[in-house]
PDB file of C-alpha atoms in Angstrom:
ATOM      1  CA  PHE A 209      25.068 -23.107 -53.943  1.00 61.00           C
ATOM      2  CA  THR A 210      25.473 -20.250 -52.261  1.00 53.00           C
ATOM      3  CA  THR A 211      23.518 -20.035 -48.762  1.00 52.00           C
ATOM      4  CA  LYS A 212      25.597 -21.283 -45.982  1.00 55.00           C
ATOM      5  CA  MET A 213      24.516 -24.563 -44.010  1.00 53.00           C
ATOM      6  CA  SER A 214      25.673 -24.511 -40.512  1.00 56.00           C
ATOM      7  CA  SER A 215      24.169 -27.912 -39.325  1.00 63.00           C
ATOM      8  CA  PHE A 216      26.666 -30.363 -41.376  1.00 70.00           C
ATOM      9  CA  ARG A 217      30.149 -30.714 -42.234  1.00 92.00           C
ATOM     10  CA  LEU A 218      32.284 -31.523 -45.127  1.00 96.00           C
ATOM     11  CA  ALA A 219      34.387 -34.365 -45.290  1.00 98.00           C
ATOM     12  CA  ALA A 220      37.225 -35.375 -47.743  1.00 98.00           C
ATOM     13  CA  ASN A 221      37.444 -38.755 -49.155  1.00 98.00           C
ATOM     14  CA  LEU A 222      40.957 -39.260 -49.787  1.00 98.00           C
ATOM     15  CA  ALA A 223      40.989 -42.362 -51.774  1.00 98.00           C
ATOM     16  CA  PHE A 224      39.079 -39.518 -53.769  1.00 98.00           C
ATOM     17  CA  LEU A 225      40.227 -36.006 -53.914  1.00 98.00           C
ATOM     18  CA  TYR A 226      43.706 -35.360 -53.987  1.00 98.00           C
ATOM     19  CA  THR A 227      45.165 -37.981 -55.801  1.00 98.00           C
ATOM     20  CA  ASP A 228      47.691 -36.877 -57.200  1.00 97.00           C
ATOM     21  CA  ARG A 229      49.873 -36.807 -54.019  1.00 97.00           C
ATOM     22  CA  PRO A 230      50.632 -39.611 -51.740  1.00 97.00           C
ATOM     23  CA  LEU A 231      47.551 -40.185 -49.173  1.00 98.00           C
ATOM     24  CA  LEU A 232      49.786 -39.025 -45.742  1.00 98.00           C
ATOM     25  CA  ASP A 233      49.669 -35.591 -47.536  1.00 98.00           C
ATOM     26  CA  ARG A 234      46.634 -35.566 -48.594  1.00 98.00           C
ATOM     27  CA  PHE A 235      45.653 -34.937 -44.982  1.00 98.00           C
ATOM     28  CA  ALA A 236      47.510 -31.396 -45.542  1.00 98.00           C
ATOM     29  CA  ALA A 237      45.546 -30.642 -49.025  1.00 98.00           C
ATOM     30  CA  ALA A 238      42.399 -30.493 -46.695  1.00 98.00           C
ATOM     31  CA  LYS A 239      42.821 -29.315 -44.510  1.00 97.00           C
ATOM     32  CA  ALA A 240      44.009 -26.502 -46.567  1.00 97.00           C
ATOM     33  CA  SER A 241      40.956 -26.527 -48.646  1.00 97.00           C
ATOM     34  CA  GLY A 242      38.940 -25.905 -45.177  1.00 96.00           C
ATOM     35  CA  PHE A 243      37.500 -30.050 -44.506  1.00 97.00           C
ATOM     36  CA  GLY A 244      37.040 -30.098 -40.804  1.00 96.00           C
ATOM     37  CA  GLY A 245      37.006 -34.739 -41.490  1.00 98.00           C
ATOM     38  CA  VAL A 246      38.067 -36.643 -43.667  1.00 98.00           C
ATOM     39  CA  GLU A 247      36.929 -40.109 -45.026  1.00 98.00           C
ATOM     40  CA  LEU A 248      39.376 -42.796 -45.626  1.00 98.00           C
ATOM     41  CA  GLY A 249      39.228 -46.499 -48.585  1.00 97.00           C
ATOM     42  CA  PHE A 250      40.853 -49.074 -46.551  1.00 98.00           C
ATOM     43  CA  PRO A 251      44.306 -48.016 -45.033  1.00 98.00           C
ATOM     44  CA  TYR A 252      45.665 -50.598 -43.534  1.00 98.00           C
ATOM     45  CA  GLU A 253      48.341 -50.920 -45.883  1.00 96.00           C
ATOM     46  CA  THR A 254      49.606 -47.608 -44.169  1.00 97.00           C
ATOM     47  CA  PRO A 255      51.999 -47.601 -41.075  1.00 98.00           C
ATOM     48  CA  LEU A 256      49.667 -46.523 -38.295  1.00 98.00           C
ATOM     49  CA  GLU A 257      51.421 -44.828 -36.645  1.00 98.00           C
ATOM     50  CA  ASP A 258      52.248 -42.165 -39.699  1.00 98.00           C
ATOM     51  CA  LEU A 259      48.113 -42.188 -39.611  1.00 98.00           C
ATOM     52  CA  VAL A 260      48.194 -41.088 -36.342  1.00 98.00           C
ATOM     53  CA  MET A 261      50.653 -38.726 -36.561  1.00 98.00           C
ATOM     54  CA  ALA A 262      49.231 -36.918 -40.186  1.00 98.00           C
ATOM     55  CA  ARG A 263      45.596 -36.543 -38.425  1.00 98.00           C
ATOM     56  CA  GLU A 264      47.071 -35.350 -34.990  1.00 98.00           C
ATOM     57  CA  ASN A 265      49.630 -32.125 -36.972  1.00 98.00           C
ATOM     58  CA  THR A 266      46.117 -31.313 -38.874  1.00 98.00           C
ATOM     59  CA  GLY A 267      43.141 -31.921 -36.716  1.00 98.00           C
ATOM     60  CA  LEU A 268      41.771 -33.704 -38.855  1.00 98.00           C
ATOM     61  CA  GLU A 269      39.057 -35.884 -37.881  1.00 98.00           C
ATOM     62  CA  ILE A 270      38.615 -38.937 -39.424  1.00 98.00           C
ATOM     63  CA  VAL A 271      35.209 -39.209 -39.863  1.00 98.00           C
ATOM     64  CA  LEU A 272      35.376 -43.071 -41.574  1.00 98.00           C
ATOM     65  CA  PHE A 273      36.893 -45.685 -43.145  1.00 98.00           C
ATOM     66  CA  THR A 274      35.955 -49.035 -44.409  1.00 98.00           C
ATOM     67  CA  MET A 275      37.093 -52.381 -43.614  1.00 98.00           C
ATOM     68  CA  ALA A 276      39.163 -54.315 -45.031  1.00 98.00           C
ATOM     69  CA  PRO A 277      37.512 -56.414 -48.734  1.00 98.00           C
ATOM     70  CA  GLY A 278      38.941 -59.705 -48.409  1.00 97.00           C
ATOM     71  CA  ASN A 279      41.471 -59.831 -51.400  1.00 97.00           C
ATOM     72  CA  TRP A 280      40.069 -56.969 -53.473  1.00 97.00           C
ATOM     73  CA  ASN A 281      41.945 -58.620 -57.025  1.00 96.00           C
ATOM     74  CA  ASN A 282      40.237 -62.272 -57.261  1.00 96.00           C
ATOM     75  CA  GLY A 283      37.589 -60.157 -56.983  1.00 96.00           C
ATOM     76  CA  ASP A 284      35.823 -59.592 -53.174  1.00 97.00           C
ATOM     77  CA  ARG A 285      34.355 -56.666 -52.586  1.00 98.00           C
ATOM     78  CA  GLY A 286      33.832 -57.422 -48.965  1.00 98.00           C
ATOM     79  CA  LEU A 287      33.087 -59.703 -46.778  1.00 98.00           C
ATOM     80  CA  SER A 288      30.018 -59.163 -44.058  1.00 98.00           C
ATOM     81  CA  ALA A 289      27.116 -61.143 -45.974  1.00 98.00           C
ATOM     82  CA  ILE A 290      29.644 -64.311 -47.962  1.00 98.00           C
ATOM     83  CA  PRO A 291      29.037 -67.700 -45.860  1.00 98.00           C
ATOM     84  CA  ASN A 292      31.624 -69.658 -45.022  1.00 96.00           C
ATOM     85  CA  ARG A 293      34.286 -67.063 -44.026  1.00 97.00           C
ATOM     86  CA  GLN A 294      32.898 -66.158 -40.994  1.00 97.00           C
ATOM     87  CA  ARG A 295      36.455 -66.165 -39.355  1.00 97.00           C
ATOM     88  CA  GLU A 296      38.286 -63.506 -41.770  1.00 98.00           C
ATOM     89  CA  PHE A 297      35.260 -61.081 -40.917  1.00 98.00           C
ATOM     90  CA  ARG A 298      35.736 -61.222 -37.185  1.00 98.00           C
ATOM     91  CA  GLU A 299      39.636 -60.761 -38.042  1.00 98.00           C
ATOM     92  CA  SER A 300      39.045 -57.828 -40.450  1.00 98.00           C
ATOM     93  CA  VAL A 301      37.155 -56.387 -37.971  1.00 98.00           C
ATOM     94  CA  ALA A 302      39.077 -56.673 -35.178  1.00 98.00           C
ATOM     95  CA  THR A 303      41.885 -54.705 -37.186  1.00 98.00           C
ATOM     96  CA  ALA A 304      39.567 -52.041 -38.226  1.00 98.00           C
ATOM     97  CA  VAL A 305      38.575 -51.228 -34.625  1.00 98.00           C
ATOM     98  CA  ARG A 306      42.169 -51.342 -34.485  1.00 98.00           C
ATOM     99  CA  TYR A 307      42.291 -49.162 -35.944  1.00 98.00           C
ATOM    100  CA  ALA A 308      39.755 -46.789 -35.524  1.00 98.00           C
ATOM    101  CA  THR A 309      40.431 -46.167 -31.683  1.00 98.00           C
ATOM    102  CA  ALA A 310      43.861 -45.685 -32.583  1.00 98.00           C
ATOM    103  CA  LEU A 311      42.811 -43.247 -34.669  1.00 98.00           C
ATOM    104  CA  LYS A 312      39.630 -41.907 -32.737  1.00 98.00           C
ATOM    105  CA  CYS A 313      37.080 -42.730 -36.020  1.00 98.00           C
ATOM    106  CA  LYS A 314      33.766 -43.230 -34.555  1.00 98.00           C
ATOM    107  CA  ARG A 315      32.158 -44.753 -37.960  1.00 98.00           C
ATOM    108  CA  LEU A 316      33.346 -48.467 -39.393  1.00 98.00           C
ATOM    109  CA  HIS A 317      31.757 -49.601 -43.000  1.00 98.00           C
ATOM    110  CA  SER A 318      31.114 -53.219 -43.834  1.00 98.00           C
ATOM    111  CA  LEU A 319      31.582 -54.394 -47.271  1.00 98.00           C
ATOM    112  CA  ALA A 320      28.914 -57.148 -47.477  1.00 98.00           C
ATOM    113  CA  GLY A 321      30.093 -58.990 -50.868  1.00 98.00           C
ATOM    114  CA  VAL A 322      29.438 -59.752 -54.241  1.00 98.00           C
ATOM    115  CA  LEU A 323      27.271 -62.770 -55.269  1.00 98.00           C
ATOM    116  CA  PRO A 324      28.597 -65.739 -57.215  1.00 96.00           C
ATOM    117  CA  GLU A 325      27.732 -66.147 -60.533  1.00 94.00           C
ATOM    118  CA  GLY A 326      24.254 -68.070 -61.462  1.00 95.00           C
ATOM    119  CA  TRP A 327      22.760 -67.206 -58.444  1.00 96.00           C
ATOM    120  CA  ASP A 328      19.839 -68.345 -57.121  1.00 97.00           C
ATOM    121  CA  ASP A 329      16.659 -67.723 -54.312  1.00 97.00           C
ATOM    122  CA  ALA A 330      18.656 -70.246 -51.947  1.00 98.00           C
ATOM    123  CA  VAL A 331      21.817 -68.707 -53.150  1.00 97.00           C
ATOM    124  CA  LYS A 332      20.636 -65.432 -52.123  1.00 97.00           C
ATOM    125  CA  ALA A 333      18.929 -66.248 -48.676  1.00 98.00           C
ATOM    126  CA  ALA A 334      22.252 -68.356 -47.181  1.00 98.00           C
ATOM    127  CA  TYR A 335      24.371 -64.829 -48.320  1.00 98.00           C
ATOM    128  CA  GLU A 336      21.307 -63.009 -46.412  1.00 98.00           C
ATOM    129  CA  ALA A 337      21.444 -65.299 -42.981  1.00 98.00           C
ATOM    130  CA  THR A 338      25.492 -64.555 -42.831  1.00 98.00           C
ATOM    131  CA  TYR A 339      25.017 -60.881 -43.789  1.00 98.00           C
ATOM    132  CA  ILE A 340      22.487 -60.356 -40.211  1.00 98.00           C
ATOM    133  CA  GLU A 341      24.521 -62.777 -38.411  1.00 98.00           C
ATOM    134  CA  ASN A 342      28.116 -61.284 -39.122  1.00 98.00           C
ATOM    135  CA  LEU A 343      26.182 -57.265 -38.689  1.00 98.00           C
ATOM    136  CA  ARG A 344      25.203 -57.978 -35.563  1.00 98.00           C
ATOM    137  CA  TYR A 345      28.488 -59.819 -33.605  1.00 98.00           C
ATOM    138  CA  ALA A 346      30.272 -56.519 -35.291  1.00 98.00           C
ATOM    139  CA  ALA A 347      27.705 -54.108 -34.258  1.00 98.00           C
ATOM    140  CA  ASN A 348      27.816 -55.574 -30.797  1.00 98.00           C
ATOM    141  CA  LEU A 349      31.997 -55.320 -30.891  1.00 98.00           C
ATOM    142  CA  LEU A 350      32.017 -51.716 -32.052  1.00 98.00           C
ATOM    143  CA  GLN A 351      29.264 -50.477 -29.909  1.00 98.00           C
ATOM    144  CA  GLN A 352      31.675 -51.628 -27.086  1.00 98.00           C
ATOM    145  CA  ASN A 353      34.373 -49.403 -28.329  1.00 98.00           C
ATOM    146  CA  ASP A 354      32.091 -46.659 -28.777  1.00 98.00           C
ATOM    147  CA  ILE A 355      32.266 -47.160 -32.808  1.00 98.00           C
ATOM    148  CA  THR A 356      29.426 -46.994 -35.173  1.00 98.00           C
ATOM    149  CA  LEU A 357      28.767 -49.948 -37.844  1.00 98.00           C
ATOM    150  CA  MET A 358      27.726 -48.796 -40.896  1.00 98.00           C
ATOM    151  CA  ILE A 359      26.415 -50.715 -44.328  1.00 98.00           C
ATOM    152  CA  GLU A 360      26.188 -48.649 -47.606  1.00 98.00           C
ATOM    153  CA  PRO A 361      23.656 -50.139 -50.971  1.00 98.00           C
ATOM    154  CA  ILE A 362      26.061 -49.543 -54.098  1.00 98.00           C
ATOM    155  CA  SER A 363      25.309 -48.998 -57.818  1.00 97.00           C
ATOM    156  CA  THR A 364      28.796 -49.778 -59.065  1.00 97.00           C
ATOM    157  CA  PHE A 365      30.125 -53.598 -58.555  1.00 97.00           C
ATOM    158  CA  PRO A 366      28.496 -55.564 -60.307  1.00 96.00           C
ATOM    159  CA  CYS A 367      25.998 -58.668 -58.849  1.00 97.00           C
ATOM    160  CA  TYR A 368      27.246 -56.512 -55.205  1.00 98.00           C
ATOM    161  CA  PHE A 369      24.408 -57.911 -52.345  1.00 98.00           C
ATOM    162  CA  LEU A 370      23.170 -54.803 -51.299  1.00 98.00           C
ATOM    163  CA  ARG A 371      21.958 -52.704 -53.640  1.00 98.00           C
ATOM    164  CA  HIS A 372      19.154 -50.474 -52.281  1.00 98.00           C
ATOM    165  CA  GLY A 373      18.103 -48.923 -49.675  1.00 98.00           C
ATOM    166  CA  SER A 374      15.145 -49.817 -48.865  1.00 98.00           C
ATOM    167  CA  GLN A 375      17.360 -53.532 -49.028  1.00 98.00           C
ATOM    168  CA  GLY A 376      19.887 -51.880 -46.327  1.00 98.00           C
ATOM    169  CA  VAL A 377      16.392 -50.214 -44.149  1.00 98.00           C
ATOM    170  CA  ASP A 378      15.759 -53.908 -44.315  1.00 98.00           C
ATOM    171  CA  ILE A 379      18.727 -55.381 -43.063  1.00 98.00           C
ATOM    172  CA  ILE A 380      19.409 -52.742 -40.460  1.00 98.00           C
ATOM    173  CA  ARG A 381      15.600 -53.552 -38.643  1.00 98.00           C
ATOM    174  CA  ARG A 382      16.216 -57.275 -39.265  1.00 98.00           C
ATOM    175  CA  VAL A 383      19.317 -57.286 -37.852  1.00 98.00           C
ATOM    176  CA  ASN A 384      17.911 -55.050 -34.731  1.00 98.00           C
ATOM    177  CA  HIS A 385      20.703 -53.613 -32.874  1.00 98.00           C
ATOM    178  CA  PRO A 386      21.546 -49.361 -32.376  1.00 98.00           C
ATOM    179  CA  ASN A 387      24.187 -49.698 -34.001  1.00 98.00           C
ATOM    180  CA  LEU A 388      23.714 -50.014 -36.608  1.00 98.00           C
ATOM    181  CA  LYS A 389      23.111 -47.373 -39.189  1.00 98.00           C
ATOM    182  CA  LEU A 390      23.367 -47.151 -43.184  1.00 98.00           C
ATOM    183  CA  GLN A 391      25.059 -44.598 -45.368  1.00 98.00           C
ATOM    184  CA  PHE A 392      23.509 -43.021 -48.020  1.00 98.00           C
ATOM    185  CA  ASP A 393      25.403 -41.951 -50.483  1.00 98.00           C
ATOM    186  CA  ILE A 394      23.916 -40.382 -53.149  1.00 98.00           C
ATOM    187  CA  PHE A 395      24.690 -41.528 -56.544  1.00 98.00           C
ATOM    188  CA  HIS A 396      24.671 -45.020 -55.814  1.00 98.00           C
ATOM    189  CA  ALA A 397      20.944 -43.861 -54.540  1.00 98.00           C
ATOM    190  CA  GLN A 398      20.216 -41.936 -57.301  1.00 98.00           C
ATOM    191  CA  SER A 399      21.570 -44.242 -60.270  1.00 98.00           C
ATOM    192  CA  THR A 400      19.073 -47.006 -58.116  1.00 97.00           C
ATOM    193  CA  ASP A 401      16.101 -45.634 -57.346  1.00 96.00           C
ATOM    194  CA  GLY A 402      15.954 -41.912 -57.542  1.00 96.00           C
ATOM    195  CA  ASN A 403      13.606 -40.759 -54.906  1.00 97.00           C
ATOM    196  CA  LEU A 404      16.179 -38.811 -53.309  1.00 98.00           C
ATOM    197  CA  THR A 405      14.880 -36.789 -51.016  1.00 98.00           C
ATOM    198  CA  SER A 406      11.120 -39.142 -50.090  1.00 97.00           C
ATOM    199  CA  PHE A 407      13.587 -42.096 -49.362  1.00 98.00           C
ATOM    200  CA  PHE A 408      15.530 -39.328 -46.602  1.00 98.00           C
ATOM    201  CA  ASN A 409      12.147 -38.131 -44.886  1.00 97.00           C
ATOM    202  CA  GLU A 410      10.896 -41.722 -44.730  1.00 97.00           C
ATOM    203  CA  ASN A 411      14.395 -43.508 -43.660  1.00 98.00           C
ATOM    204  CA  LYS A 412      17.134 -40.601 -42.113  1.00 97.00           C
ATOM    205  CA  GLN A 413      15.824 -42.667 -38.367  1.00 98.00           C
ATOM    206  CA  TYR A 414      18.426 -44.779 -39.893  1.00 98.00           C
ATOM    207  CA  ILE A 415      20.959 -42.869 -41.593  1.00 98.00           C
ATOM    208  CA  ASP A 416      24.004 -41.519 -39.393  1.00 98.00           C
ATOM    209  CA  HIS A 417      26.468 -40.831 -42.676  1.00 98.00           C
ATOM    210  CA  VAL A 418      25.464 -39.124 -46.012  1.00 98.00           C
ATOM    211  CA  GLN A 419      28.359 -39.116 -49.492  1.00 98.00           C
ATOM    212  CA  VAL A 420      27.801 -37.365 -52.734  1.00 98.00           C
ATOM    213  CA  GLY A 421      28.576 -37.508 -56.655  1.00 98.00           C
ATOM    214  CA  GLN A 422      26.892 -36.022 -59.568  1.00 98.00           C
ATOM    215  CA  VAL A 423      25.152 -38.413 -61.647  1.00 98.00           C
ATOM    216  CA  PRO A 424      26.135 -40.030 -64.037  1.00 98.00           C
ATOM    217  CA  GLY A 425      30.092 -38.601 -64.353  1.00 97.00           C
ATOM    218  CA  ARG A 426      30.473 -39.027 -60.407  1.00 98.00           C
ATOM    219  CA  HIS A 427      32.107 -35.519 -60.075  1.00 98.00           C
ATOM    220  CA  GLU A 428      31.250 -32.459 -58.548  1.00 98.00           C
ATOM    221  CA  PRO A 429      27.995 -31.333 -57.134  1.00 98.00           C
ATOM    222  CA  ASP A 430      28.267 -28.684 -59.360  1.00 97.00           C
ATOM    223  CA  SER A 431      29.278 -30.620 -62.624  1.00 98.00           C
ATOM    224  CA  GLU A 432      26.651 -31.369 -65.400  1.00 97.00           C
ATOM    225  CA  GLY A 433      23.962 -34.239 -63.940  1.00 98.00           C
ATOM    226  CA  GLU A 434      20.431 -35.021 -62.800  1.00 97.00           C
ATOM    227  CA  ILE A 435      20.326 -34.292 -59.243  1.00 98.00           C
ATOM    228  CA  ASN A 436      20.348 -30.484 -57.909  1.00 97.00           C
ATOM    229  CA  PHE A 437      22.374 -30.554 -54.646  1.00 96.00           C
ATOM    230  CA  PRO A 438      21.187 -26.829 -53.669  1.00 94.00           C
ATOM    231  CA  PHE A 439      17.720 -28.695 -53.470  1.00 96.00           C
ATOM    232  CA  LEU A 440      18.895 -31.199 -51.882  1.00 96.00           C
ATOM    233  CA  PHE A 441      21.003 -29.645 -49.115  1.00 95.00           C
ATOM    234  CA  LYS A 442      18.972 -27.290 -48.307  1.00 93.00           C
ATOM    235  CA  HIS A 443      16.417 -29.843 -47.401  1.00 95.00           C
ATOM    236  CA  LEU A 444      18.782 -31.418 -45.368  1.00 95.00           C
ATOM    237  CA  ASN A 445      19.319 -28.535 -43.277  1.00 92.00           C
ATOM    238  CA  GLY A 446      15.621 -28.186 -43.095  1.00 93.00           C
ATOM    239  CA  ALA A 447      15.398 -32.170 -42.385  1.00 93.00           C
ATOM    240  CA  GLY A 448      17.565 -31.453 -39.294  1.00 92.00           C
ATOM    241  CA  TYR A 449      20.303 -33.804 -40.910  1.00 94.00           C
ATOM    242  CA  LYS A 450      23.418 -32.681 -38.282  1.00 92.00           C
ATOM    243  CA  GLN A 451      26.571 -35.009 -39.242  1.00 94.00           C
ATOM    244  CA  TRP A 452      29.468 -34.986 -41.993  1.00 97.00           C
ATOM    245  CA  ILE A 453      28.791 -35.274 -45.453  1.00 97.00           C
ATOM    246  CA  GLY A 454      31.442 -36.883 -47.043  1.00 98.00           C
ATOM    247  CA  CYS A 455      32.524 -35.560 -50.866  1.00 98.00           C
ATOM    248  CA  GLU A 456      33.170 -39.443 -52.660  1.00 98.00           C
ATOM    249  CA  TYR A 457      33.573 -38.178 -56.181  1.00 98.00           C
ATOM    250  CA  HIS A 458      36.081 -38.364 -58.558  1.00 98.00           C
ATOM    251  CA  PRO A 459      37.195 -34.488 -59.442  1.00 98.00           C
ATOM    252  CA  LYS A 460      37.379 -33.462 -63.112  1.00 97.00           C
ATOM    253  CA  GLY A 461      40.271 -31.525 -62.855  1.00 96.00           C
ATOM    254  CA  HIS A 462      42.422 -31.162 -60.029  1.00 97.00           C
ATOM    255  CA  THR A 463      40.880 -31.054 -56.509  1.00 98.00           C
ATOM    256  CA  GLU A 464      41.067 -27.738 -55.133  1.00 97.00           C
ATOM    257  CA  GLU A 465      39.955 -26.075 -58.253  1.00 96.00           C
ATOM    258  CA  GLY A 466      36.773 -27.917 -58.414  1.00 97.00           C
ATOM    259  CA  LEU A 467      35.897 -26.676 -54.873  1.00 97.00           C
ATOM    260  CA  ARG A 468      33.704 -23.281 -55.336  1.00 95.00           C
ATOM    261  CA  TRP A 469      30.398 -25.441 -54.792  1.00 94.00           C
ATOM    262  CA  ALA A 470      31.796 -26.719 -51.776  1.00 94.00           C
ATOM    263  CA  ALA A 471      32.454 -22.839 -49.950  1.00 90.00           C
ATOM    264  CA  PRO A 472      30.120 -21.571 -48.426  1.00 86.00           C
ATOM    265  CA  TYR A 473      29.824 -25.488 -46.491  1.00 85.00           C
ATOM    266  CA  LEU A 474      33.923 -25.091 -45.268  1.00 88.00           C
ATOM    267  CA  THR A 475      35.252 -23.403 -42.225  1.00 77.00           C
ATOM    268  CA  HIS A 476      38.658 -21.780 -44.373  1.00 60.00           C
ATOM    269  CA  GLY A 477      41.417 -22.078 -47.046  1.00 53.00           C
ATOM    270  CA  ASP A 478      42.821 -22.074 -50.217  1.00 54.00           C
ATOM    271  CA  HIS A 479      40.013 -22.705 -52.880  1.00 47.00           C
ATOM    272  CA  GLN A 480      38.527 -20.090 -54.129  1.00 41.00           C
ATOM    273  CA  ALA A 481      34.490 -19.033 -53.396  1.00 33.00           C
TER     274      ALA A 481
END
């Protein structure tokens, strides 16, 4: 972690980092650490005007956040692949666009949802058809608002519909809309498939956002684990990746103490390099 990689920038995921303070205070903390951008999870319980003020006061770019997932406490993990809930999905898209427009955010992630217990091929086919239809709708609507629609394979939700990178690429090809892109989370990709650099090389035209976290602990990239992040960052840089890299990991201690690995990529800050 000693080589300056200037072609991409780091964004702090405020659902994972600085969680020892309220959400609105995390903006200033990220700014003080040297981040130029932030990701949000589900920002809808925070008044929009407060989020706008936090963004304006810090000058941070809000890089990405996620559409409302449905009823999280009842087990929902997204709506875009769930049959017979298209109306609720479209309402979540409209709300997310309203927030994104006010926050000048250019990427929205749509969670797919989980398959029911005992699902079979017919059920999966119905989910897939719904997913493709909903993604086409959302990609078109977001394009009209200059916002990119993102989908992300996720390894940590049991029975999550979109688990593998190859499945995500297949869905993107079938939706066949230029405004639908892949969110390449390194933690999830390594957990399910591995072959990180090969997958990136073969599919970089679909990838518009990258997120990082070590495997298996989902801690800082320089924590002990399976992934050689210095090699991976060098590869992304050499491949011409110029978008944001989101820090979506659980710090082993205080967020600031765990940012030594990030010093070459941050613009300035209170961390110790």
